[in-house]
Amino acid sequence: MKLYKFEDFVRLANLFYTSLGIEPYALGQSTKWQIFCRYLIFSFQIINLSSMVVCEVTYVFLAFRNDNNFLEATMIMSYIGFVLVGIFKMLSIWRQRSLLTTFVQELLRIFPQTPEQQRLYNLDIYVRQSTRVTVCFSLLYMLLIWTYNLFAILQYVIYERWLMWRVVGKQLPYTMYILWDWHDHWSYYPLYALECIAGFTSAAGQISCDLLLCAFATQLIMHYDYVSRSLAMYEVKMRQKFREPRKAMAEDMKFLTNIIAYHANVLSLSELMNEVFGVALFFNFMASSFVICFVGFQMTMGADPDTLFKLFLFLFTSASQVYLISHYGQQLIDAQWYNADIGYKKMLVLIAARAQKPVELQATKFVLISRGTMTDVSVIKKYQKYFD
């Protein structure tokens, strides 16, 4: 049997965070050179991305002030929302680094290490599930961002240089206000590269946080399922014949004491996870509702097939992101307890009483994350208004 490691859950998330120059949690000592490199990469990414946002906001402001390019301005507003979510998620994890480190250390402490423990936890099932979700979601996000990044240059190469159907001209991936005329200037190429980097940064800032959340939520679900199976499979010693009552009761009480302590620890980790990710999730859901509305509006206004494909991909990815987080929130809520035999008596009441309140993934205290959040937060309702 393959021996899995904690890193198998978070490998992709950490890869994206490394590309952003962020170490989300500290499990070892970093050299001064590593710290300097991360700081340099992170500073460049944030400054570059923030500069692009300022240029886009300026373009939108001028478009509305001069009453022109309304449709293009609404499209840029969806880009701005996407970028702001990425920046906020990056800064949120960076700010919560010490708390996240404590959370990860506790998860590592209860992580099954031996082959026998991993078999009891069915760890291979959870690793495969987590890997499938994270890989597919990562591919979808990378397809989205690189479609947008390379769309302008591909149009130029295919339609103008190769097929010679029409004159496309030099375009940038994202429309924004630039102080100078870059069309026939050498600055076009560094501008294109910087916009591509900014697009990747915003996407990586979002996806890394989502992948980390899904990995941690999967592990918590694994621990809750383990407690449930342990209660279901445990044979009450007091009901066994030919057992000394005092010793049998002592074994039962020891089992319950351990399982209650284990359960309480997992519950505290769930609350800690909400504390780490809650604000970022709240902002994510609020911003995603506006992004989906703007994209849906643009699709109804008519567009050429190429642009329509981009918009559909943007809409599908945004909706998938909301559903992914909602799905894991629902799984935490659905983590059920086994109604153990009455032979557990008084100590089992502690578990039964706490089991009345489901574990929840919260975007702060205001929003409960579940599949119902897809409509409760008006992410879909607002979007549907444009099609009524």
mmCIF file of C-alpha atoms in Angstrom:
data_model
loop_
_atom_site.group_PDB
_atom_site.id
_atom_site.type_symbol
_atom_site.label_atom_id
_atom_site.label_comp_id
_atom_site.label_asym_id
_atom_site.label_seq_id
_atom_site.Cartn_x
_atom_site.Cartn_y
_atom_site.Cartn_z
ATOM 1 C CA MET A 1 0.000 0.000 0.000
ATOM 2 C CA LYS A 2 1.301 3.429 -0.961
ATOM 3 C CA LEU A 3 2.130 5.670 1.981
ATOM 4 C CA TYR A 4 0.553 9.077 1.433
ATOM 5 C CA LYS A 5 1.834 12.354 2.828
ATOM 6 C CA PHE A 6 0.149 15.557 3.910
ATOM 7 C CA GLU A 7 1.736 17.297 0.910
ATOM 8 C CA ASP A 8 -0.304 15.103 -1.446
ATOM 9 C CA PHE A 9 -3.337 17.229 -0.558
ATOM 10 C CA VAL A 10 -1.742 20.661 -0.886
ATOM 11 C CA ARG A 11 0.887 20.191 -3.611
ATOM 12 C CA LEU A 12 -0.947 22.126 -6.343
ATOM 13 C CA ALA A 13 -2.024 24.922 -4.001
ATOM 14 C CA ASN A 14 1.543 25.377 -2.789
ATOM 15 C CA LEU A 15 2.786 25.368 -6.399
ATOM 16 C CA PHE A 16 0.549 28.321 -7.264
ATOM 17 C CA TYR A 17 1.488 30.112 -4.047
ATOM 18 C CA THR A 18 5.175 29.637 -4.864
ATOM 19 C CA SER A 19 4.614 31.268 -8.265
ATOM 20 C CA LEU A 20 3.140 34.247 -6.393
ATOM 21 C CA GLY A 21 6.021 34.500 -3.943
ATOM 22 C CA ILE A 22 3.835 33.504 -0.991
ATOM 23 C CA GLU A 23 4.524 30.920 1.677
ATOM 24 C CA PRO A 24 1.013 30.369 3.093
ATOM 25 C CA TYR A 25 2.248 28.584 6.217
ATOM 26 C CA ALA A 26 5.636 27.967 7.777
ATOM 27 C CA LEU A 27 6.600 24.408 8.705
ATOM 28 C CA GLY A 28 10.362 24.896 8.506
ATOM 29 C CA GLN A 29 13.053 27.525 8.507
ATOM 30 C CA SER A 30 13.580 29.525 5.305
ATOM 31 C CA THR A 31 16.950 30.956 4.352
ATOM 32 C CA LYS A 32 17.385 34.703 3.965
ATOM 33 C CA TRP A 33 17.809 34.203 0.226
ATOM 34 C CA GLN A 34 14.482 32.330 -0.018
ATOM 35 C CA ILE A 35 12.713 35.017 1.981
ATOM 36 C CA PHE A 36 14.213 37.744 -0.210
ATOM 37 C CA CYS A 37 13.219 35.964 -3.443
ATOM 38 C CA ARG A 38 9.657 35.445 -2.231
ATOM 39 C CA TYR A 39 9.412 39.088 -1.165
ATOM 40 C CA LEU A 40 10.730 40.258 -4.529
ATOM 41 C CA ILE A 41 8.306 38.077 -6.526
ATOM 42 C CA PHE A 42 5.323 38.965 -4.333
ATOM 43 C CA SER A 43 6.059 42.705 -4.462
ATOM 44 C CA PHE A 44 6.417 42.653 -8.249
ATOM 45 C CA GLN A 45 3.172 40.686 -8.685
ATOM 46 C CA ILE A 46 1.155 42.983 -6.415
ATOM 47 C CA ILE A 47 2.557 46.211 -7.895
ATOM 48 C CA ASN A 48 2.043 45.004 -11.462
ATOM 49 C CA LEU A 49 -1.496 43.756 -10.792
ATOM 50 C CA SER A 50 -2.475 46.903 -8.885
ATOM 51 C CA SER A 51 -1.157 49.091 -11.702
ATOM 52 C CA MET A 52 -3.297 47.212 -14.217
ATOM 53 C CA VAL A 53 -6.376 47.652 -12.023
ATOM 54 C CA VAL A 54 -5.767 51.404 -11.790
ATOM 55 C CA CYS A 55 -5.482 51.614 -15.593
ATOM 56 C CA GLU A 56 -8.697 49.605 -16.049
ATOM 57 C CA VAL A 57 -10.612 51.678 -13.503
ATOM 58 C CA THR A 58 -9.404 54.839 -15.262
ATOM 59 C CA TYR A 59 -10.649 53.520 -18.617
ATOM 60 C CA VAL A 60 -14.073 52.659 -17.166
ATOM 61 C CA PHE A 61 -14.358 56.081 -15.522
ATOM 62 C CA LEU A 62 -13.502 57.892 -18.760
ATOM 63 C CA ALA A 63 -15.862 55.670 -20.768
ATOM 64 C CA PHE A 64 -18.832 56.484 -18.522
ATOM 65 C CA ARG A 65 -17.895 60.159 -18.260
ATOM 66 C CA ASN A 66 -17.642 60.538 -22.030
ATOM 67 C CA ASP A 67 -20.651 58.267 -22.614
ATOM 68 C CA ASN A 68 -18.917 55.925 -25.035
ATOM 69 C CA ASN A 69 -17.697 52.297 -25.167
ATOM 70 C CA PHE A 70 -20.385 51.246 -22.660
ATOM 71 C CA LEU A 71 -20.289 47.531 -23.521
ATOM 72 C CA GLU A 72 -16.520 47.408 -23.404
ATOM 73 C CA ALA A 73 -16.572 49.229 -20.062
ATOM 74 C CA THR A 74 -18.937 46.628 -18.573
ATOM 75 C CA MET A 75 -16.629 43.870 -19.764
ATOM 76 C CA ILE A 76 -13.671 45.601 -18.115
ATOM 77 C CA MET A 77 -15.703 45.893 -14.901
ATOM 78 C CA SER A 78 -15.959 42.098 -14.816
ATOM 79 C CA TYR A 79 -12.162 41.938 -15.204
ATOM 80 C CA ILE A 80 -11.769 44.410 -12.350
ATOM 81 C CA GLY A 81 -13.974 42.275 -10.116
ATOM 82 C CA PHE A 82 -11.966 39.180 -11.006
ATOM 83 C CA VAL A 83 -8.667 40.920 -10.224
ATOM 84 C CA LEU A 84 -9.896 42.397 -6.936
ATOM 85 C CA VAL A 85 -10.928 38.945 -5.726
ATOM 86 C CA GLY A 86 -7.461 37.610 -6.566
ATOM 87 C CA ILE A 87 -5.715 40.465 -4.757
ATOM 88 C CA PHE A 88 -7.957 40.182 -1.706
ATOM 89 C CA LYS A 89 -7.433 36.427 -1.433
ATOM 90 C CA MET A 90 -3.663 36.776 -1.695
ATOM 91 C CA LEU A 91 -3.526 39.498 0.950
ATOM 92 C CA SER A 92 -5.956 37.610 3.179
ATOM 93 C CA ILE A 93 -3.786 34.476 3.254
ATOM 94 C CA TRP A 94 -0.646 36.568 3.661
ATOM 95 C CA ARG A 95 -2.214 38.374 6.640
ATOM 96 C CA GLN A 96 -3.449 35.132 8.234
ATOM 97 C CA ARG A 97 -0.139 33.300 7.804
ATOM 98 C CA SER A 98 0.547 32.750 11.513
ATOM 99 C CA LEU A 99 -2.990 31.496 12.160
ATOM 100 C CA LEU A 100 -2.848 29.260 9.101
ATOM 101 C CA THR A 101 0.474 27.840 10.316
ATOM 102 C CA THR A 102 -1.137 26.883 13.628
ATOM 103 C CA PHE A 103 -4.032 25.277 11.752
ATOM 104 C CA VAL A 104 -1.721 23.237 9.501
ATOM 105 C CA GLN A 105 0.404 22.110 12.446
ATOM 106 C CA GLU A 106 -2.705 20.757 14.169
ATOM 107 C CA LEU A 107 -3.826 19.008 10.983
ATOM 108 C CA LEU A 108 -0.380 17.454 10.650
ATOM 109 C CA ARG A 109 -0.497 16.274 14.251
ATOM 110 C CA ILE A 110 -3.630 14.179 13.638
ATOM 111 C CA PHE A 111 -2.739 13.165 10.071
ATOM 112 C CA PRO A 112 -2.563 9.343 9.733
ATOM 113 C CA GLN A 113 1.097 8.426 9.257
ATOM 114 C CA THR A 114 1.367 4.628 9.243
ATOM 115 C CA PRO A 115 -0.052 2.275 6.573
ATOM 116 C CA GLU A 116 -2.455 0.813 9.142
ATOM 117 C CA GLN A 117 -3.760 4.228 10.170
ATOM 118 C CA GLN A 118 -4.188 5.303 6.551
ATOM 119 C CA ARG A 119 -6.154 2.140 5.851
ATOM 120 C CA LEU A 120 -8.486 2.841 8.791
ATOM 121 C CA TYR A 121 -9.015 6.407 7.564
ATOM 122 C CA ASN A 122 -9.530 5.307 3.922
ATOM 123 C CA LEU A 123 -6.936 7.947 3.106
ATOM 124 C CA ASP A 124 -6.382 6.767 -0.460
ATOM 125 C CA ILE A 125 -10.012 7.570 -1.314
ATOM 126 C CA TYR A 126 -9.737 11.124 -0.029
ATOM 127 C CA VAL A 127 -6.383 11.745 -1.717
ATOM 128 C CA ARG A 128 -7.739 10.566 -5.080
ATOM 129 C CA GLN A 129 -10.861 12.670 -4.661
ATOM 130 C CA SER A 130 -8.856 15.747 -3.716
ATOM 131 C CA THR A 131 -6.416 15.211 -6.590
ATOM 132 C CA ARG A 132 -9.195 14.877 -9.179
ATOM 133 C CA VAL A 133 -10.917 18.034 -8.010
ATOM 134 C CA THR A 134 -7.788 20.170 -7.703
ATOM 135 C CA VAL A 135 -6.311 19.077 -11.041
ATOM 136 C CA CYS A 136 -9.558 19.606 -12.979
ATOM 137 C CA PHE A 137 -10.227 22.958 -11.332
ATOM 138 C CA SER A 138 -6.652 24.098 -11.953
ATOM 139 C CA LEU A 139 -6.832 23.114 -15.620
ATOM 140 C CA LEU A 140 -10.131 24.962 -16.011
ATOM 141 C CA TYR A 141 -8.712 28.148 -14.487
ATOM 142 C CA MET A 142 -5.529 27.963 -16.530
ATOM 143 C CA LEU A 143 -7.578 27.405 -19.684
ATOM 144 C CA LEU A 144 -9.601 30.498 -18.820
ATOM 145 C CA ILE A 145 -6.718 32.830 -18.078
ATOM 146 C CA TRP A 146 -4.489 31.768 -20.954
ATOM 147 C CA THR A 147 -7.407 31.951 -23.378
ATOM 148 C CA TYR A 148 -7.798 35.577 -22.372
ATOM 149 C CA ASN A 149 -4.043 36.212 -22.274
ATOM 150 C CA LEU A 150 -3.340 34.792 -25.737
ATOM 151 C CA PHE A 151 -6.627 35.692 -27.435
ATOM 152 C CA ALA A 152 -5.401 38.973 -28.941
ATOM 153 C CA ILE A 153 -2.148 37.599 -30.339
ATOM 154 C CA LEU A 154 -3.853 34.446 -31.675
ATOM 155 C CA GLN A 155 -6.422 36.560 -33.506
ATOM 156 C CA TYR A 156 -3.609 38.578 -35.070
ATOM 157 C CA VAL A 157 -1.630 35.485 -36.114
ATOM 158 C CA ILE A 158 -4.585 33.432 -37.394
ATOM 159 C CA TYR A 159 -6.888 36.005 -39.003
ATOM 160 C CA GLU A 160 -4.362 38.533 -40.295
ATOM 161 C CA ARG A 161 -1.069 36.709 -40.822
ATOM 162 C CA TRP A 162 -2.195 33.172 -41.656
ATOM 163 C CA LEU A 163 -5.723 33.183 -43.173
ATOM 164 C CA MET A 164 -5.564 36.848 -44.218
ATOM 165 C CA TRP A 165 -9.296 37.249 -43.653
ATOM 166 C CA ARG A 166 -9.197 40.649 -42.024
ATOM 167 C CA VAL A 167 -6.907 43.241 -40.500
ATOM 168 C CA VAL A 168 -6.780 42.710 -36.752
ATOM 169 C CA GLY A 169 -3.859 44.897 -35.773
ATOM 170 C CA LYS A 170 -1.927 44.785 -32.561
ATOM 171 C CA GLN A 171 -4.127 44.460 -29.496
ATOM 172 C CA LEU A 172 -3.527 43.960 -25.794
ATOM 173 C CA PRO A 173 -5.188 41.125 -23.857
ATOM 174 C CA TYR A 174 -7.140 43.549 -21.641
ATOM 175 C CA THR A 175 -8.397 46.995 -22.579
ATOM 176 C CA MET A 176 -7.167 49.717 -20.238
ATOM 177 C CA TYR A 177 -6.088 53.333 -20.220
ATOM 178 C CA ILE A 178 -2.476 53.786 -21.388
ATOM 179 C CA LEU A 179 -0.888 57.229 -21.364
ATOM 180 C CA TRP A 180 0.893 56.804 -24.706
ATOM 181 C CA ASP A 181 0.203 55.289 -28.122
ATOM 182 C CA TRP A 182 1.636 51.793 -27.915
ATOM 183 C CA HIS A 183 0.326 50.402 -31.221
ATOM 184 C CA ASP A 184 3.454 51.057 -33.305
ATOM 185 C CA HIS A 185 5.848 51.296 -30.412
ATOM 186 C CA TRP A 186 8.321 48.867 -28.890
ATOM 187 C CA SER A 187 6.461 49.167 -25.558
ATOM 188 C CA TYR A 188 3.668 46.998 -26.994
ATOM 189 C CA TYR A 189 5.627 43.815 -26.253
ATOM 190 C CA PRO A 190 6.524 44.492 -22.591
ATOM 191 C CA LEU A 191 2.958 45.775 -22.037
ATOM 192 C CA TYR A 192 1.552 42.543 -23.447
ATOM 193 C CA ALA A 193 3.855 40.481 -21.224
ATOM 194 C CA LEU A 194 2.974 42.509 -18.113
ATOM 195 C CA GLU A 195 -0.759 42.128 -18.774
ATOM 196 C CA CYS A 196 -0.321 38.362 -19.204
ATOM 197 C CA ILE A 197 1.567 38.194 -15.918
ATOM 198 C CA ALA A 198 -1.161 40.246 -14.221
ATOM 199 C CA GLY A 199 -3.834 37.900 -15.582
ATOM 200 C CA PHE A 200 -1.976 34.850 -14.306
ATOM 201 C CA THR A 201 -1.400 36.530 -10.923
ATOM 202 C CA SER A 202 -5.108 37.250 -10.435
ATOM 203 C CA ALA A 203 -6.071 33.700 -11.430
ATOM 204 C CA ALA A 204 -3.358 32.086 -9.286
ATOM 205 C CA GLY A 205 -4.346 34.284 -6.336
ATOM 206 C CA GLN A 206 -7.862 32.914 -6.513
ATOM 207 C CA ILE A 207 -7.206 29.303 -7.352
ATOM 208 C CA SER A 208 -4.450 28.789 -4.768
ATOM 209 C CA CYS A 209 -6.765 29.883 -1.954
ATOM 210 C CA ASP A 210 -9.615 27.715 -3.259
ATOM 211 C CA LEU A 211 -7.386 24.643 -3.636
ATOM 212 C CA LEU A 212 -6.009 25.104 -0.123
ATOM 213 C CA LEU A 213 -9.516 25.392 1.284
ATOM 214 C CA CYS A 214 -10.691 22.264 -0.583
ATOM 215 C CA ALA A 215 -7.663 20.284 0.610
ATOM 216 C CA PHE A 216 -8.251 21.234 4.241
ATOM 217 C CA ALA A 217 -12.015 20.683 4.019
ATOM 218 C CA THR A 218 -11.396 17.204 2.544
ATOM 219 C CA GLN A 219 -9.153 16.314 5.473
ATOM 220 C CA LEU A 220 -11.676 17.524 8.025
ATOM 221 C CA ILE A 221 -14.397 15.490 6.314
ATOM 222 C CA MET A 222 -12.049 12.487 6.473
ATOM 223 C CA HIS A 223 -11.646 12.931 10.238
ATOM 224 C CA TYR A 224 -15.393 13.287 10.805
ATOM 225 C CA ASP A 225 -16.030 10.152 8.744
ATOM 226 C CA TYR A 226 -13.404 8.317 10.789
ATOM 227 C CA VAL A 227 -15.159 9.245 14.041
ATOM 228 C CA SER A 228 -18.481 8.138 12.566
ATOM 229 C CA ARG A 229 -17.082 4.758 11.493
ATOM 230 C CA SER A 230 -15.332 4.283 14.830
ATOM 231 C CA LEU A 231 -18.608 4.724 16.678
ATOM 232 C CA ALA A 232 -20.440 2.455 14.270
ATOM 233 C CA MET A 233 -17.866 -0.339 14.452
ATOM 234 C CA TYR A 234 -17.139 -0.197 18.157
ATOM 235 C CA GLU A 235 -18.511 -3.144 20.099
ATOM 236 C CA VAL A 236 -19.697 -2.145 23.546
ATOM 237 C CA LYS A 237 -17.765 -4.262 26.009
ATOM 238 C CA MET A 238 -20.434 -4.064 28.717
ATOM 239 C CA ARG A 239 -22.742 -6.145 26.509
ATOM 240 C CA GLN A 240 -20.259 -8.941 25.981
ATOM 241 C CA LYS A 241 -20.689 -12.072 27.984
ATOM 242 C CA PHE A 242 -17.998 -13.407 30.255
ATOM 243 C CA ARG A 243 -16.423 -9.970 30.642
ATOM 244 C CA GLU A 244 -15.670 -8.471 34.011
ATOM 245 C CA PRO A 245 -18.079 -5.505 34.308
ATOM 246 C CA ARG A 246 -15.569 -3.125 35.836
ATOM 247 C CA LYS A 247 -12.916 -3.730 33.170
ATOM 248 C CA ALA A 248 -15.490 -3.669 30.383
ATOM 249 C CA MET A 249 -16.875 -0.343 31.579
ATOM 250 C CA ALA A 250 -13.361 1.074 31.867
ATOM 251 C CA GLU A 251 -12.635 0.125 28.239
ATOM 252 C CA ASP A 252 -15.899 1.675 27.049
ATOM 253 C CA MET A 253 -15.247 4.870 28.981
ATOM 254 C CA LYS A 254 -11.696 5.090 27.669
ATOM 255 C CA PHE A 255 -12.912 4.721 24.094
ATOM 256 C CA LEU A 256 -15.569 7.389 24.570
ATOM 257 C CA THR A 257 -13.149 9.743 26.316
ATOM 258 C CA ASN A 258 -10.691 9.458 23.422
ATOM 259 C CA ILE A 259 -13.343 9.840 20.730
ATOM 260 C CA ILE A 260 -14.882 12.875 22.427
ATOM 261 C CA ALA A 261 -11.488 14.547 22.744
ATOM 262 C CA TYR A 262 -10.729 13.716 19.107
ATOM 263 C CA HIS A 263 -14.096 15.084 18.006
ATOM 264 C CA ALA A 264 -13.610 18.289 20.003
ATOM 265 C CA ASN A 265 -10.214 18.802 18.394
ATOM 266 C CA VAL A 266 -11.619 18.404 14.877
ATOM 267 C CA LEU A 267 -14.415 20.827 15.736
ATOM 268 C CA SER A 268 -11.916 23.419 16.898
ATOM 269 C CA LEU A 269 -10.018 22.968 13.621
ATOM 270 C CA SER A 270 -13.251 23.571 11.689
ATOM 271 C CA GLU A 271 -13.769 26.827 13.557
ATOM 272 C CA LEU A 272 -10.166 27.805 12.931
ATOM 273 C CA MET A 273 -10.589 27.138 9.213
ATOM 274 C CA ASN A 274 -13.592 29.472 9.163
ATOM 275 C CA GLU A 275 -11.524 32.121 10.886
ATOM 276 C CA VAL A 276 -8.745 31.810 8.305
ATOM 277 C CA PHE A 277 -10.859 31.674 5.147
ATOM 278 C CA GLY A 278 -14.132 33.320 6.206
ATOM 279 C CA VAL A 279 -13.465 36.919 5.141
ATOM 280 C CA ALA A 280 -11.905 35.871 1.824
ATOM 281 C CA LEU A 281 -14.903 33.642 1.075
ATOM 282 C CA PHE A 282 -17.354 36.413 1.908
ATOM 283 C CA PHE A 283 -15.618 38.824 -0.464
ATOM 284 C CA ASN A 284 -15.357 36.067 -3.084
ATOM 285 C CA PHE A 285 -19.093 35.385 -3.099
ATOM 286 C CA MET A 286 -20.032 39.058 -3.162
ATOM 287 C CA ALA A 287 -17.643 39.860 -6.022
ATOM 288 C CA SER A 288 -18.533 36.703 -7.976
ATOM 289 C CA SER A 289 -22.198 37.713 -8.050
ATOM 290 C CA PHE A 290 -21.304 41.004 -9.763
ATOM 291 C CA VAL A 291 -18.833 39.336 -12.132
ATOM 292 C CA ILE A 292 -21.417 36.771 -13.250
ATOM 293 C CA CYS A 293 -23.997 39.535 -13.735
ATOM 294 C CA PHE A 294 -21.682 41.613 -15.911
ATOM 295 C CA VAL A 295 -20.637 38.607 -17.999
ATOM 296 C CA GLY A 296 -24.248 37.455 -18.423
ATOM 297 C CA PHE A 297 -25.250 40.948 -19.504
ATOM 298 C CA GLN A 298 -22.516 41.036 -22.153
ATOM 299 C CA MET A 299 -23.618 37.669 -23.549
ATOM 300 C CA THR A 300 -27.167 38.943 -24.067
ATOM 301 C CA MET A 301 -26.004 42.049 -25.947
ATOM 302 C CA GLY A 302 -24.646 40.068 -28.863
ATOM 303 C CA ALA A 303 -21.033 39.353 -29.683
ATOM 304 C CA ASP A 304 -18.949 37.651 -32.333
ATOM 305 C CA PRO A 305 -18.382 33.888 -31.857
ATOM 306 C CA ASP A 306 -14.812 34.337 -30.598
ATOM 307 C CA THR A 307 -15.825 36.795 -27.892
ATOM 308 C CA LEU A 308 -18.887 34.709 -27.041
ATOM 309 C CA PHE A 309 -16.627 31.717 -26.377
ATOM 310 C CA LYS A 310 -14.481 33.823 -24.044
ATOM 311 C CA LEU A 311 -17.532 35.073 -22.167
ATOM 312 C CA PHE A 312 -19.006 31.585 -21.826
ATOM 313 C CA LEU A 313 -15.714 30.255 -20.492
ATOM 314 C CA PHE A 314 -15.535 33.135 -17.990
ATOM 315 C CA LEU A 315 -19.126 32.524 -16.874
ATOM 316 C CA PHE A 316 -18.661 28.765 -16.582
ATOM 317 C CA THR A 317 -15.438 29.115 -14.580
ATOM 318 C CA SER A 318 -16.933 31.671 -12.185
ATOM 319 C CA ALA A 319 -19.990 29.490 -11.599
ATOM 320 C CA SER A 320 -17.764 26.419 -11.139
ATOM 321 C CA GLN A 321 -15.727 28.235 -8.509
ATOM 322 C CA VAL A 322 -18.846 29.124 -6.540
ATOM 323 C CA TYR A 323 -20.163 25.572 -6.830
ATOM 324 C CA LEU A 324 -16.857 24.003 -5.776
ATOM 325 C CA ILE A 325 -16.708 25.971 -2.527
ATOM 326 C CA SER A 326 -20.436 25.425 -1.916
ATOM 327 C CA HIS A 327 -20.033 21.689 -2.489
ATOM 328 C CA TYR A 328 -17.369 21.335 0.197
ATOM 329 C CA GLY A 329 -19.422 23.462 2.570
ATOM 330 C CA GLN A 330 -22.358 21.112 1.988
ATOM 331 C CA GLN A 331 -20.170 18.066 2.612
ATOM 332 C CA LEU A 332 -19.122 19.458 5.974
ATOM 333 C CA ILE A 333 -22.766 20.065 6.879
ATOM 334 C CA ASP A 334 -23.706 16.538 5.786
ATOM 335 C CA ALA A 335 -21.046 14.918 7.975
ATOM 336 C CA GLN A 336 -23.408 12.749 10.052
ATOM 337 C CA TRP A 337 -22.974 11.035 13.370
ATOM 338 C CA TYR A 338 -23.736 7.430 14.089
ATOM 339 C CA ASN A 339 -26.419 7.005 16.715
ATOM 340 C CA ALA A 340 -24.532 4.705 18.995
ATOM 341 C CA ASP A 341 -25.980 2.043 21.262
ATOM 342 C CA ILE A 342 -27.565 3.108 24.529
ATOM 343 C CA GLY A 343 -24.847 1.166 26.305
ATOM 344 C CA TYR A 344 -22.621 4.212 25.865
ATOM 345 C CA LYS A 345 -24.907 5.918 28.394
ATOM 346 C CA LYS A 346 -24.087 9.365 29.778
ATOM 347 C CA MET A 347 -20.812 10.131 28.003
ATOM 348 C CA LEU A 348 -22.362 9.517 24.581
ATOM 349 C CA VAL A 349 -24.823 12.315 25.337
ATOM 350 C CA LEU A 350 -21.930 14.784 24.950
ATOM 351 C CA ILE A 351 -21.414 13.635 21.379
ATOM 352 C CA ALA A 352 -25.143 13.433 20.630
ATOM 353 C CA ALA A 353 -25.736 16.946 21.995
ATOM 354 C CA ARG A 354 -22.939 18.469 19.939
ATOM 355 C CA ALA A 355 -24.017 16.492 16.887
ATOM 356 C CA GLN A 356 -27.282 18.454 16.802
ATOM 357 C CA LYS A 357 -25.327 21.412 15.402
ATOM 358 C CA PRO A 358 -23.781 20.617 12.012
ATOM 359 C CA VAL A 359 -20.243 21.600 11.130
ATOM 360 C CA GLU A 360 -20.341 24.638 8.868
ATOM 361 C CA LEU A 361 -18.086 26.394 6.398
ATOM 362 C CA GLN A 362 -18.774 30.096 6.792
ATOM 363 C CA ALA A 363 -17.893 33.193 4.801
ATOM 364 C CA THR A 364 -17.785 35.199 8.044
ATOM 365 C CA LYS A 365 -20.863 35.022 10.279
ATOM 366 C CA PHE A 366 -23.076 36.414 7.536
ATOM 367 C CA VAL A 367 -22.981 33.644 4.914
ATOM 368 C CA LEU A 368 -23.266 29.873 5.399
ATOM 369 C CA ILE A 369 -21.532 28.036 2.553
ATOM 370 C CA SER A 370 -23.507 25.133 1.094
ATOM 371 C CA ARG A 371 -24.961 24.172 -2.270
ATOM 372 C CA GLY A 372 -27.900 26.398 -1.398
ATOM 373 C CA THR A 373 -25.495 29.344 -1.372
ATOM 374 C CA MET A 374 -25.570 29.234 -5.165
ATOM 375 C CA THR A 375 -28.998 30.903 -4.914
ATOM 376 C CA ASP A 376 -29.127 32.239 -1.347
ATOM 377 C CA VAL A 377 -26.309 34.708 -1.994
ATOM 378 C CA SER A 378 -28.075 35.667 -5.254
ATOM 379 C CA VAL A 379 -25.108 34.548 -7.321
ATOM 380 C CA ILE A 380 -27.467 32.879 -9.778
ATOM 381 C CA LYS A 381 -30.592 34.934 -9.133
ATOM 382 C CA LYS A 382 -28.883 38.153 -10.151
ATOM 383 C CA TYR A 383 -27.509 36.436 -13.231
ATOM 384 C CA GLN A 384 -30.950 35.105 -14.276
ATOM 385 C CA LYS A 385 -32.520 38.583 -14.216
ATOM 386 C CA TYR A 386 -30.677 39.426 -17.408
ATOM 387 C CA PHE A 387 -32.323 36.507 -19.200
ATOM 388 C CA ASP A 388 -35.914 37.044 -17.985
#
